[in-house]
Coordinates of C-alpha atoms in Angstrom, one line a residue:
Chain P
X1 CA 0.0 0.0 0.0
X2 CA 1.5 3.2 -1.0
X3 CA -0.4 6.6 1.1
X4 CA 0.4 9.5 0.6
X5 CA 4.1 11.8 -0.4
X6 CA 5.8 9.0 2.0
X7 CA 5.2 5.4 0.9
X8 CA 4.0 3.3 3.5
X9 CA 4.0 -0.6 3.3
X10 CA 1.3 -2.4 5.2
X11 CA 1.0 -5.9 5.5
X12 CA -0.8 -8.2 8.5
X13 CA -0.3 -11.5 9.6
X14 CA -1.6 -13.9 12.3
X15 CA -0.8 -16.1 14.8
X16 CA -4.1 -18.4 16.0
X17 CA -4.0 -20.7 19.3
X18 CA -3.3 -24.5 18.6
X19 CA -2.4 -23.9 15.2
X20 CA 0.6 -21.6 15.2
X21 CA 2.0 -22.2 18.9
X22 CA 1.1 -23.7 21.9
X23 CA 0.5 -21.8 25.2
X24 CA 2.4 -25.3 27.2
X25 CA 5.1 -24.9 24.3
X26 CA 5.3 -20.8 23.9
X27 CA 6.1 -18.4 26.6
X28 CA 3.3 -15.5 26.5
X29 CA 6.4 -13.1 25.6
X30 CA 7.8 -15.4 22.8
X31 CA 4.0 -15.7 21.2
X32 CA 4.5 -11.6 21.1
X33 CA 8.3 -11.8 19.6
X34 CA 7.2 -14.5 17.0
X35 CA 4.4 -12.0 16.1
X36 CA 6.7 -9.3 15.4
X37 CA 9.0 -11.5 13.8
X38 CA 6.1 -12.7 11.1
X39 CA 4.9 -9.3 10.5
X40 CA 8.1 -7.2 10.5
X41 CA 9.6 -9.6 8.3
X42 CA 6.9 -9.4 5.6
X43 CA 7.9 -5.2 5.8
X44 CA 11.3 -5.9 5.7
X45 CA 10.8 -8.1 2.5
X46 CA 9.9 -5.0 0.7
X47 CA 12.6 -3.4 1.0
X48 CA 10.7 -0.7 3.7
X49 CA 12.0 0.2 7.4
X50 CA 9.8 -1.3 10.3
X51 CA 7.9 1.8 11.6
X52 CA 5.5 0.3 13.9
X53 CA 2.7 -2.5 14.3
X54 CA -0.9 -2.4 15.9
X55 CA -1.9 -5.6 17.6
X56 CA -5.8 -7.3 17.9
X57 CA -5.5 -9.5 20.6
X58 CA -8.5 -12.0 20.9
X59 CA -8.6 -14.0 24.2
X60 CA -10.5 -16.6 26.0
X61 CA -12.5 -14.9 29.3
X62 CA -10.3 -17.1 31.4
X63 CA -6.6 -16.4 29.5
X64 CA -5.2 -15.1 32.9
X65 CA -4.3 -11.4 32.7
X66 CA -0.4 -11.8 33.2
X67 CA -0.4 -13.9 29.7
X68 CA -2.2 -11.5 27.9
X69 CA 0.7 -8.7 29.9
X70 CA 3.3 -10.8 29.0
X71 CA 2.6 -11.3 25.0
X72 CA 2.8 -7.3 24.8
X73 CA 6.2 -7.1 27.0
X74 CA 7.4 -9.3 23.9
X75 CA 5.6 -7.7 21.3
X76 CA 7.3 -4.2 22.8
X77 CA 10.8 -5.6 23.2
X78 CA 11.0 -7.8 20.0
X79 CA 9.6 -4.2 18.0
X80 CA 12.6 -2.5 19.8
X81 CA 14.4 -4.9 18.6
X82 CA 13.6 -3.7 15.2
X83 CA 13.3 -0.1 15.9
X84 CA 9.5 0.2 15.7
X85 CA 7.1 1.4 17.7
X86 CA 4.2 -0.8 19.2
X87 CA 1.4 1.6 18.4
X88 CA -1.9 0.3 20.3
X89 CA -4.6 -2.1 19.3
X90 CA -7.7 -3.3 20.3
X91 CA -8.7 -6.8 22.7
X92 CA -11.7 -8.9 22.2
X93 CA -12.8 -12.3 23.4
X94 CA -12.9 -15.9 22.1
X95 CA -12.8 -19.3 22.3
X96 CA -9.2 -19.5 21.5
X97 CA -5.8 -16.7 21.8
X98 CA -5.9 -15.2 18.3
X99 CA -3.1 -12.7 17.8
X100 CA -3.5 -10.4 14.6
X101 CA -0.4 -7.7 13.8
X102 CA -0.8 -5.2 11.3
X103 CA 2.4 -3.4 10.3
X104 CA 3.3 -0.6 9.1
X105 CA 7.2 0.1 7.1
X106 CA 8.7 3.3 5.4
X107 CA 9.6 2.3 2.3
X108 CA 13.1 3.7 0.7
X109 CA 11.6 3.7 -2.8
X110 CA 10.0 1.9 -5.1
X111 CA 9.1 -1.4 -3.3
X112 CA 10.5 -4.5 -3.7
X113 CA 8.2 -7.1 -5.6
X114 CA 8.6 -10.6 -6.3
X115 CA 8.2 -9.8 -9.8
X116 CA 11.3 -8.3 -10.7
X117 CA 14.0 -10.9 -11.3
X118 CA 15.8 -11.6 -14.6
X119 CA 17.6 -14.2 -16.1
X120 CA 21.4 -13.9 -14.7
X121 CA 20.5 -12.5 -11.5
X122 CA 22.3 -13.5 -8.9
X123 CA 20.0 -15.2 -5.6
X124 CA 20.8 -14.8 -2.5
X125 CA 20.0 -15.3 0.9
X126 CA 19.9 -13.5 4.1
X127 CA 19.6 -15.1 7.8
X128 CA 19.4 -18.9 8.0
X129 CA 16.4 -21.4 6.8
X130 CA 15.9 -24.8 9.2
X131 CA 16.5 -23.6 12.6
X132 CA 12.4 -23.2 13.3
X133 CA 11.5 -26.3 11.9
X134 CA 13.9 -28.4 13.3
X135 CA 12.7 -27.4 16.7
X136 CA 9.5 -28.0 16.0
X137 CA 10.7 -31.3 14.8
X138 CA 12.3 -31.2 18.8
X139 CA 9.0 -29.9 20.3
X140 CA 7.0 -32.9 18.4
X141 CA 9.3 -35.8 19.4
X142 CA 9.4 -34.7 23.1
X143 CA 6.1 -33.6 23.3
X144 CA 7.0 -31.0 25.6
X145 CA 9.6 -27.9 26.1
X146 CA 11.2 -29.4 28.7
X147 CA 12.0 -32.4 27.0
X148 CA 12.9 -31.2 23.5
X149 CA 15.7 -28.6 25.0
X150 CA 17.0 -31.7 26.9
X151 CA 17.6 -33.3 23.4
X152 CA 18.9 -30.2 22.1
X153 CA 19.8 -28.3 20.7
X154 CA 18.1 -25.8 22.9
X155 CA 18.5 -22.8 20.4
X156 CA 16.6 -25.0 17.8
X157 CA 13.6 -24.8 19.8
X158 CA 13.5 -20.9 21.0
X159 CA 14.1 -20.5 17.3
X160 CA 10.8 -21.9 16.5
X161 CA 8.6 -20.3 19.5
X162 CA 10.2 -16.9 18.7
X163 CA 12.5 -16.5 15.5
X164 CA 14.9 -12.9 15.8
X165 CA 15.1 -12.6 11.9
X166 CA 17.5 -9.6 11.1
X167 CA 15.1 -6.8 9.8
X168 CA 17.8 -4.7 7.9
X169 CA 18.6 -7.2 5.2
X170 CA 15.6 -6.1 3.4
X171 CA 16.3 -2.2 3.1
X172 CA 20.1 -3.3 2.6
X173 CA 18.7 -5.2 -0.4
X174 CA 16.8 -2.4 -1.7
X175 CA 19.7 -0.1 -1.4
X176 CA 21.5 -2.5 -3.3
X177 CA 19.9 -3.0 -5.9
X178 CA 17.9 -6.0 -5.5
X179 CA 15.6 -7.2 -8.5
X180 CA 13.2 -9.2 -5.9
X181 CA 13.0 -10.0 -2.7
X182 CA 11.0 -12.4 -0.3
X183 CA 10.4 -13.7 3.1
X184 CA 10.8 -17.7 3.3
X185 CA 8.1 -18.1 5.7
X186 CA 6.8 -21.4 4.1
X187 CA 10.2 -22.4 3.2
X188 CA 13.1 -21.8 0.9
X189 CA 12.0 -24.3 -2.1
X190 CA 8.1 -23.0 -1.8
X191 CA 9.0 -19.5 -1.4
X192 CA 11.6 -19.3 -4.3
X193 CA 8.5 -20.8 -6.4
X194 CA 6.6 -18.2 -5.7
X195 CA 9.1 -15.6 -6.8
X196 CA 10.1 -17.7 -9.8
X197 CA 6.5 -17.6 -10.7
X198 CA 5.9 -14.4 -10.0
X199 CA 8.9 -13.0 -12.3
X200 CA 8.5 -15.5 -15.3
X201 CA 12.0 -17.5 -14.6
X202 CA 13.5 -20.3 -12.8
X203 CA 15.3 -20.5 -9.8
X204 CA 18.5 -23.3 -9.5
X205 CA 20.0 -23.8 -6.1
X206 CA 22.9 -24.6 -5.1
X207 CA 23.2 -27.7 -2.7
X208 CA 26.7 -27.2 -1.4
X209 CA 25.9 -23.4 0.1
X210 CA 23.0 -24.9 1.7
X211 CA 24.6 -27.3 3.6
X212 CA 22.9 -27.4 6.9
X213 CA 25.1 -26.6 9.6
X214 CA 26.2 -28.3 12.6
X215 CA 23.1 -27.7 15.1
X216 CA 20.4 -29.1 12.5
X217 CA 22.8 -32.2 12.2
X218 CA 22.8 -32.6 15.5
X219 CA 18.7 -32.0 15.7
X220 CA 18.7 -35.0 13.4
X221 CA 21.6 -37.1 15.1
X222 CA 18.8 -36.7 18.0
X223 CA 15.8 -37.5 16.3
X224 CA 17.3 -40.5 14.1
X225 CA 16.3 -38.8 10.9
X226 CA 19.9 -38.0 9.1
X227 CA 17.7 -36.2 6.0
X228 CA 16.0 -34.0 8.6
X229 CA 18.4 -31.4 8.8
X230 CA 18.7 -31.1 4.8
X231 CA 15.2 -30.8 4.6
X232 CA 14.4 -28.4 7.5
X233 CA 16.8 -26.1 5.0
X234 CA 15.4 -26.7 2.0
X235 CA 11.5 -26.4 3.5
X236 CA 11.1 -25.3 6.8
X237 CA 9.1 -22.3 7.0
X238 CA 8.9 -19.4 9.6
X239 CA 13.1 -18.3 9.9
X240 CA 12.1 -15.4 8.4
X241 CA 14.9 -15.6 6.1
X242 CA 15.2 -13.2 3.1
X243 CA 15.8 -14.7 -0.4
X244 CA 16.6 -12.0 -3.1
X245 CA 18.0 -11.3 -6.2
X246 CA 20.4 -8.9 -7.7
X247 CA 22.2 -8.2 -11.0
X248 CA 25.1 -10.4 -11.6
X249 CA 27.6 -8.0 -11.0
X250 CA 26.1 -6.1 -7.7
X251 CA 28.0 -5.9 -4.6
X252 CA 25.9 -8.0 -2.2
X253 CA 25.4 -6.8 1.2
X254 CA 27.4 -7.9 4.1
X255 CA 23.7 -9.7 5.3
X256 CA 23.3 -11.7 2.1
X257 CA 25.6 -14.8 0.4
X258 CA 24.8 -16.3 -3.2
X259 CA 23.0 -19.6 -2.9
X260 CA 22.2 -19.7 -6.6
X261 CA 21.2 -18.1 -10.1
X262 CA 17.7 -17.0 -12.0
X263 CA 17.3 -19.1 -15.3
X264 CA 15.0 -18.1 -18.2
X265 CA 11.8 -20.1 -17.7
X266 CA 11.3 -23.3 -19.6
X267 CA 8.4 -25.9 -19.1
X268 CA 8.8 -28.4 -15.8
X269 CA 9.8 -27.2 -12.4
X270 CA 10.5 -23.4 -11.8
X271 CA 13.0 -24.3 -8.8
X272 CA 16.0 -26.6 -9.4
X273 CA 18.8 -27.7 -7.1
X274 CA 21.5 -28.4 -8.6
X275 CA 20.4 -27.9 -12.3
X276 CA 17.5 -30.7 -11.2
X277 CA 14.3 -30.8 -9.9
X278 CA 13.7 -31.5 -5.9
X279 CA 12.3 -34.4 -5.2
X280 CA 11.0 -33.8 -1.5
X281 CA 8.3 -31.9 0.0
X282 CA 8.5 -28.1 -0.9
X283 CA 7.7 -26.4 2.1
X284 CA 3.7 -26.6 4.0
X285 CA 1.5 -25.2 2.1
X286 CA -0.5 -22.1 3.6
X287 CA -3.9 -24.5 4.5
X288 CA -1.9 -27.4 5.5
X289 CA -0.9 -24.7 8.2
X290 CA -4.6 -25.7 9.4
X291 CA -3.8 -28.3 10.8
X292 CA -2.5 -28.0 14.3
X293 CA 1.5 -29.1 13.7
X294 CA 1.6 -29.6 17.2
Chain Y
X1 CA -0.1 6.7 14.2
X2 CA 1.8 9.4 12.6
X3 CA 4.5 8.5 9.8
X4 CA 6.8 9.9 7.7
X5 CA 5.8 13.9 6.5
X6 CA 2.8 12.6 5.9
X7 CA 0.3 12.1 8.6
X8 CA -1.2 8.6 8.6
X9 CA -4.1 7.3 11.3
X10 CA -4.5 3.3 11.8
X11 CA -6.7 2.1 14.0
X12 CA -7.3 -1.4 14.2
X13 CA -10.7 -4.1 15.0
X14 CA -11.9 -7.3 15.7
X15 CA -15.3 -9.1 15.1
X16 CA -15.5 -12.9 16.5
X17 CA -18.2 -15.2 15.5
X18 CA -20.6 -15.9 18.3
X19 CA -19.7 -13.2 20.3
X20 CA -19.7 -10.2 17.6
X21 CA -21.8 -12.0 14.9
X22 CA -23.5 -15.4 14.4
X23 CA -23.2 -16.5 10.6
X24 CA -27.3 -17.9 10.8
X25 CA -28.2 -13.7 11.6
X26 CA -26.0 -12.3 9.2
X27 CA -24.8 -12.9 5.7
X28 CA -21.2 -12.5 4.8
X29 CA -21.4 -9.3 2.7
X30 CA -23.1 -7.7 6.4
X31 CA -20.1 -9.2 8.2
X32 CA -17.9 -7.6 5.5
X33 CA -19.5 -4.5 5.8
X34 CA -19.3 -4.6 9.6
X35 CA -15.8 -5.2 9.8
X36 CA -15.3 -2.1 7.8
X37 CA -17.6 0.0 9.6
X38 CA -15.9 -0.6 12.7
X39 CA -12.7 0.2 11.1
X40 CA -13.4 3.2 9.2
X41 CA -15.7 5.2 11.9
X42 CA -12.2 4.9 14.2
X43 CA -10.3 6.5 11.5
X44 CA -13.2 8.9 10.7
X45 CA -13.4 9.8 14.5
X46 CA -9.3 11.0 14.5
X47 CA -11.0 13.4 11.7
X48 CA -8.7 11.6 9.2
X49 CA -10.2 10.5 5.4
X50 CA -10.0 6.6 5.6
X51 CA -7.2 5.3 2.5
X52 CA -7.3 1.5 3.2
X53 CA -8.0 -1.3 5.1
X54 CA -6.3 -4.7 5.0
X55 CA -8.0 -7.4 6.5
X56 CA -7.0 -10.7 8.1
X57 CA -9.1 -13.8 8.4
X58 CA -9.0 -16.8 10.6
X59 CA -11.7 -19.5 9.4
X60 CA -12.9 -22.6 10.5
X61 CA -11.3 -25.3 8.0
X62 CA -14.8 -26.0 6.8
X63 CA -16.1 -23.0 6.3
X64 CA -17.7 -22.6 2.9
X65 CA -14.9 -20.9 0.5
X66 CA -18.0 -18.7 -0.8
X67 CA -18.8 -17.6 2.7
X68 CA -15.5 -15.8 2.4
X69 CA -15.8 -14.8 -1.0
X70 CA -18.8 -13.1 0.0
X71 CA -17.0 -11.2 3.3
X72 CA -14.3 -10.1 0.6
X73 CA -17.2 -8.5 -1.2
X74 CA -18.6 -6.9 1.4
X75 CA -15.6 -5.5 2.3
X76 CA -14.6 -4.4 -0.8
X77 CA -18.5 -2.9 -1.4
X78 CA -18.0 -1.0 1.5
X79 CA -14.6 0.3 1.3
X80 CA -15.5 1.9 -1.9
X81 CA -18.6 3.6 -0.4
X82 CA -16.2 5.1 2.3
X83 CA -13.6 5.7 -0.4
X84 CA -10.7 3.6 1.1
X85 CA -8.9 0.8 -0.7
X86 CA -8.8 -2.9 0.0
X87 CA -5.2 -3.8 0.4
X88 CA -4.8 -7.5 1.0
X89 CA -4.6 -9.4 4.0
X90 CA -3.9 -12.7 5.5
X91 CA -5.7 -15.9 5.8
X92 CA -5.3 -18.2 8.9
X93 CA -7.3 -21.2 10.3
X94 CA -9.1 -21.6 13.5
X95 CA -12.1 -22.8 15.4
X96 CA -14.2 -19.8 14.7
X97 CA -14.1 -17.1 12.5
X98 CA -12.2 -14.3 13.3
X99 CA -12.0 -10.9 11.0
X100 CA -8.9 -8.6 11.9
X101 CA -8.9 -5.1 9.9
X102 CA -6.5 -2.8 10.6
X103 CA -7.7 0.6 8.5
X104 CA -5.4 3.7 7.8
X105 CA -6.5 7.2 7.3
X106 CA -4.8 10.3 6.2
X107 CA -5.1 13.0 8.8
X108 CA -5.9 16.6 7.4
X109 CA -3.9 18.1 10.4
X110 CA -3.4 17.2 13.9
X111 CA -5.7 13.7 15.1
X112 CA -8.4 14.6 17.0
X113 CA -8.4 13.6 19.9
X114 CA -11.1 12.9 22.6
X115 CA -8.9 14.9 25.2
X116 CA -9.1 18.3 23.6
X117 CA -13.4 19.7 25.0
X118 CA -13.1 22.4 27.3
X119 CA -16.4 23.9 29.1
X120 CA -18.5 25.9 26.9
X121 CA -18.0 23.9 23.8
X122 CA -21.1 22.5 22.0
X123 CA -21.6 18.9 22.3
X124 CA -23.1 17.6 18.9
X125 CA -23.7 14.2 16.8
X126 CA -23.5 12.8 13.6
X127 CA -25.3 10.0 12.6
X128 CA -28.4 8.2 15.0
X129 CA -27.4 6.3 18.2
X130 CA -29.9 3.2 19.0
X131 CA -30.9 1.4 15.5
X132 CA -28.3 -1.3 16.0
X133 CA -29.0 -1.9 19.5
X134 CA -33.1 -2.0 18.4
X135 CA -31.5 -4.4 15.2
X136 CA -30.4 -6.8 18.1
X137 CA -32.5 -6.6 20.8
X138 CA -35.7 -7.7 17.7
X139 CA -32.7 -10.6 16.6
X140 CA -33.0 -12.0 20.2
X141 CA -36.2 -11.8 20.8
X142 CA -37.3 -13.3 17.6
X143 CA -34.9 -15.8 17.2
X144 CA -34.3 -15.7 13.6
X145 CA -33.1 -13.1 10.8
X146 CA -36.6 -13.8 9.0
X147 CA -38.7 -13.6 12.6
X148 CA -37.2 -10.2 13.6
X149 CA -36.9 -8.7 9.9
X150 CA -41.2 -9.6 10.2
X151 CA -41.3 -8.2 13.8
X152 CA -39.4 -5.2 12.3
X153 CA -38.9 -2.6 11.4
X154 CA -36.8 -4.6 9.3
X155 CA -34.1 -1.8 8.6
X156 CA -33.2 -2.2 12.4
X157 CA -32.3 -5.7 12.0
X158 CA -29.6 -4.5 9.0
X159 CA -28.6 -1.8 10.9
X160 CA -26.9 -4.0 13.1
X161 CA -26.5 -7.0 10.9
X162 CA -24.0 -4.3 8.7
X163 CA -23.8 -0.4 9.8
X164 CA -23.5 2.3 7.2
X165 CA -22.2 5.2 9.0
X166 CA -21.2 8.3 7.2
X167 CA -17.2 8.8 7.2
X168 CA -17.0 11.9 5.9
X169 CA -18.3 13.5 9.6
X170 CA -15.0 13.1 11.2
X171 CA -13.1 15.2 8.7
X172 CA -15.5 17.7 8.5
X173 CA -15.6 17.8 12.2
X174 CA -11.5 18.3 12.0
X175 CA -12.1 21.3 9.3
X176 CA -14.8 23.0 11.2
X177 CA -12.4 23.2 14.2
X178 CA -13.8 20.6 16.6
X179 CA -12.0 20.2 19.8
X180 CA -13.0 16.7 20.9
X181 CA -14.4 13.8 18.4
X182 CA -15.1 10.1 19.7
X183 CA -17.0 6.7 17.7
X184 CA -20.1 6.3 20.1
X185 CA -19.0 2.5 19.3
X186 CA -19.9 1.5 23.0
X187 CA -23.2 3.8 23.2
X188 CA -23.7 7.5 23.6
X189 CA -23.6 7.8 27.8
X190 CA -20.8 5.5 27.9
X191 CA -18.7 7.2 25.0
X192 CA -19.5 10.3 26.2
X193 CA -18.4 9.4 29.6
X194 CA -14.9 8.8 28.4
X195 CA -14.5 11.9 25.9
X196 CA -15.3 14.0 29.6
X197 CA -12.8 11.6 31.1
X198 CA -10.2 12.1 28.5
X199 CA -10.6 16.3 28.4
X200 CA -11.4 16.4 32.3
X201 CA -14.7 18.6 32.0
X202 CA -18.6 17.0 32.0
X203 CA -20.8 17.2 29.5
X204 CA -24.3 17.5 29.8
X205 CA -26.1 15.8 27.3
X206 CA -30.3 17.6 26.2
X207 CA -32.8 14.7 26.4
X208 CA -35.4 17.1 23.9
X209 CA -32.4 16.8 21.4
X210 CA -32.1 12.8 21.4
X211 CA -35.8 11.8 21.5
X212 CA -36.2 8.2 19.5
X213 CA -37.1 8.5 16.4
X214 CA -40.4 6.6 14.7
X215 CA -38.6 3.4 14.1
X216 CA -37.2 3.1 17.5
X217 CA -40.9 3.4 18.9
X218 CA -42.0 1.1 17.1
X219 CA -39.8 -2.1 17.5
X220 CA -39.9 -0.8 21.3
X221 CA -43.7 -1.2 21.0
X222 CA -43.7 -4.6 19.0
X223 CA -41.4 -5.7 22.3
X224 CA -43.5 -4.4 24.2
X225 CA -40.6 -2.5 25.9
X226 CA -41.7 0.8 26.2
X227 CA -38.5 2.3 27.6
X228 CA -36.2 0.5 25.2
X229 CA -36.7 3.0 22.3
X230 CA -34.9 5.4 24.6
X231 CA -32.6 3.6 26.3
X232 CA -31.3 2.0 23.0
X233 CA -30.7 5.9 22.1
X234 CA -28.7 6.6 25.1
X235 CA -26.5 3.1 25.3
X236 CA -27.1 1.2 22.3
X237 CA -23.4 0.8 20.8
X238 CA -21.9 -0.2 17.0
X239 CA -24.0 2.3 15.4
X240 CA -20.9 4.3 14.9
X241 CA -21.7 7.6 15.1
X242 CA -19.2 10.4 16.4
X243 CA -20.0 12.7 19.0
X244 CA -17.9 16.0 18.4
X245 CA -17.1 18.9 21.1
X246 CA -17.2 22.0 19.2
X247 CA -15.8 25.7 20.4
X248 CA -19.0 27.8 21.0
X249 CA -20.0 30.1 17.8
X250 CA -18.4 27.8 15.2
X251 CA -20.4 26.7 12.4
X252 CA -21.6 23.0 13.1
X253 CA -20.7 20.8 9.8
X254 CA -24.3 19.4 8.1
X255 CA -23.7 16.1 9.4
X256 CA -23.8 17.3 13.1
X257 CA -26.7 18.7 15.2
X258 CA -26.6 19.8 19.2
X259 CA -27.1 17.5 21.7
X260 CA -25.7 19.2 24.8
X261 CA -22.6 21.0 26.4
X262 CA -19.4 20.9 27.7
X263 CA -19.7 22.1 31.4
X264 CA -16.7 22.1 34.0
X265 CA -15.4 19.3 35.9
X266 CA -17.0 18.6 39.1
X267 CA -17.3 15.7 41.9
X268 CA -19.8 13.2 40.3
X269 CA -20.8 11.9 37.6
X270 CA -19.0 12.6 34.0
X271 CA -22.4 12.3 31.8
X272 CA -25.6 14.3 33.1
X273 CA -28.2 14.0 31.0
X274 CA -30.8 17.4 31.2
X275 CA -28.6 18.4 34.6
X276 CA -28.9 14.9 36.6
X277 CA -26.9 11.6 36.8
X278 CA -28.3 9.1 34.2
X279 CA -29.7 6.0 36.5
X280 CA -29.7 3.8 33.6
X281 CA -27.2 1.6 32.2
X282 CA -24.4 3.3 30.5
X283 CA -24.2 1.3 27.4
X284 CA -21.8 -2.0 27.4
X285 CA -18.7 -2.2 29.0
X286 CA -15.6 -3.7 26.7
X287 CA -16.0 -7.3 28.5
X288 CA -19.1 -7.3 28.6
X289 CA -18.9 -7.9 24.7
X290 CA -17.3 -11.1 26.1
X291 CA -20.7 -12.6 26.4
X292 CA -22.3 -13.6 23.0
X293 CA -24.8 -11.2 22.8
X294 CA -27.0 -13.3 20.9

């Protein structure tokens, strides 16, 4: 949404009760940072400066009062965080916690689209993908918080109840020179589809600078699934991680580091890895979100 | 809100199905419209021209997809009546639905605020307070959409099934130099109450000025309620009309008519109506929307 002499992006996301995190899982204040973290990151992905977020909280008659206190301490600190400003909202009640942020970025210029990559570009990426999935992979197996930080490692699973994606990347991008930019919230593969759809091209990977590194082997040492931590990079959703493109040529900024190339479209599969189609699961899809992952 | 050179208002607002709305009283393009009602009359109230509302939506996994198609038209039907964009939103699932909007405005100068009445100012409404709160009270009673509609008068039942305020009051209010401005969202006493509270003065509210109209008298009468047609106009909320403090001498806009005055503050009560303390109920408290009110 562009207002006005200043352009202003908007965009809203939401967090809902049993589907997106678990009050036995979650601390209240990590349900508020991973709200901000979903939000912020879909500003930052356009290239625009966090400016501030407005909150809905609906909540159950009983949720106790310290919860509901809690969520906005980590709302506030986790928009600190990213230099915005928590700018009011509004409470209702219902069956279930249902957290709704609405935010609000300055863009720099022109936003930044998904549409805009060309053959030759060079993709990028900025922050890591895997971290949040593999602790939800943690959470799952344990069955509770306790548990999966026992099995470790512990930063896998307060990377899933409250990702701390940089916000800058995005506005560094657009500085640079970026051609398109996105936020992997469903997951690298799925997510560099959709902006290999959206500009008319192909995306190929490259496997060896997405190795996973040494915590998401050990996540999968844990769990006895050695392909986990390959595919919590390649599809886990919710690290906020930027993927963008820029002109072969650009310096990249300091936040980003190539992880492969845009390829004029042809018939068949719009990402590669490798030069070849992926085989696994491409990220969840947004109504398989439906159902509780917990 | 205020961003960048230019002056943006956001104001965000929930409704929740069985507490807000039930989907077997209203039809989706009413919710729709609701949702931007809500919105809109809180960006009107800051005297700023509403500019765009996005919208997020949590919904039951089996919820019909044209129930939702329907909302988005409603929205959309509405927005454009108010002159305000719809830009996007976000869909989630959950165990009830949930519509989130978040709406910006662009404010003409300074927000209004409710703080700003000082004694002598004229106290003055746009738009009817009661029709909603008739609308529901013949919903309850008869059961069923098509039971009240025949009860009637039927245009009661839409007017809280899907309020049509007028947005343009609140920047006309903000032209014509209004001090004070509030959405009487949570009835006319009770908003009142908190616009005195917010400027520390009283305001004395004329009962000759806010007698019930025709339509009020008669769904009181079909309820055989006598006293509701009044009380309705006094406490009824979600009717969205804005009560303005205006310095004395200034033009009212069209849109607004006299219904009392801003006195000093004083031990007591904040709201007098004709001189006295009100002894009936001040409209509905914020929890009290809690309880399905259907």
């Amino acid at each position: 949404v562009l207002a006005g002499g200043d352009r202003i992006a908007v965009s809203t996301d939401t967090l809902v009760e049993g589907v997106d995190f678990l009050r036995t899982w979650s601390a209240p204040a990590e349900v508020g940072a991973k709200l901000v973290a979903q939000n912020l990151a879909d500003i930052a992905a356009m290239g625009a400066l966090p400016l501030a977020l407005v909150v809905s909280l609906v909540a159950p008659a009983d949720l106790p009062l310290e919860w509901a206190v809690d969520v906005a301490g980590g709302i506030d600190e986790e928009c600190r965080r990213a230099g915005a400003a928590m700018a009011g909202g509004d409470v209702s009640v219902g069956p279930v916690v249902v957290l709704t942020g609405t935010a609000l970025g300055l863009l720099q210029g022109p936003p930044l689209l998904r549409s805009g990559a060309s053959p030759g570009d060079v993709v990028a990426l900025a922050g890591r993908t895997g971290p949040s999935a593999a602790g939800l992979a943690l959470l799952t197996a344990a069955g509770s918080r306790d548990a999966a930080e026992a099995t470790g490692p512990a930063s896998l699973v307060r990377a899933h109840v409250a990702p701390r994606p940089g916000y800058t990347a995005g506005p560094e991008a657009a500085r640079a020179g970026a051609t398109a930019l996105i936020d992997t919230s469903d997951g690298l593969l799925r997510d560099a589809g959709r902006l290999a759809g959206a500009s008319g091209v192909r995306i190929d990977l490259d496997l060896a600078a997405l190795q996973p590194e040494e915590d998401l082997a050990l996540a999968a040492a844990a769990l006895s699934d050695p392909d986990a931590a390959r595919r919590w990079v390649l599809t886990g959703g919710e690290d906020h991680a930027l993927l963008g493109c820029f002109p072969p040529g650009v310096a990249l900024p300091a936040s980003f580091r190539p992880v492969g190339r845009v390829l004029p479209a042809e018939q068949g599969a719009r990402v590669l890895v490798d030069g070849a189609a992926w085989d696994g699961a491409d990220g969840w899809h947004h109504f398989s979100r439906a159902e509780p992952r917990a």
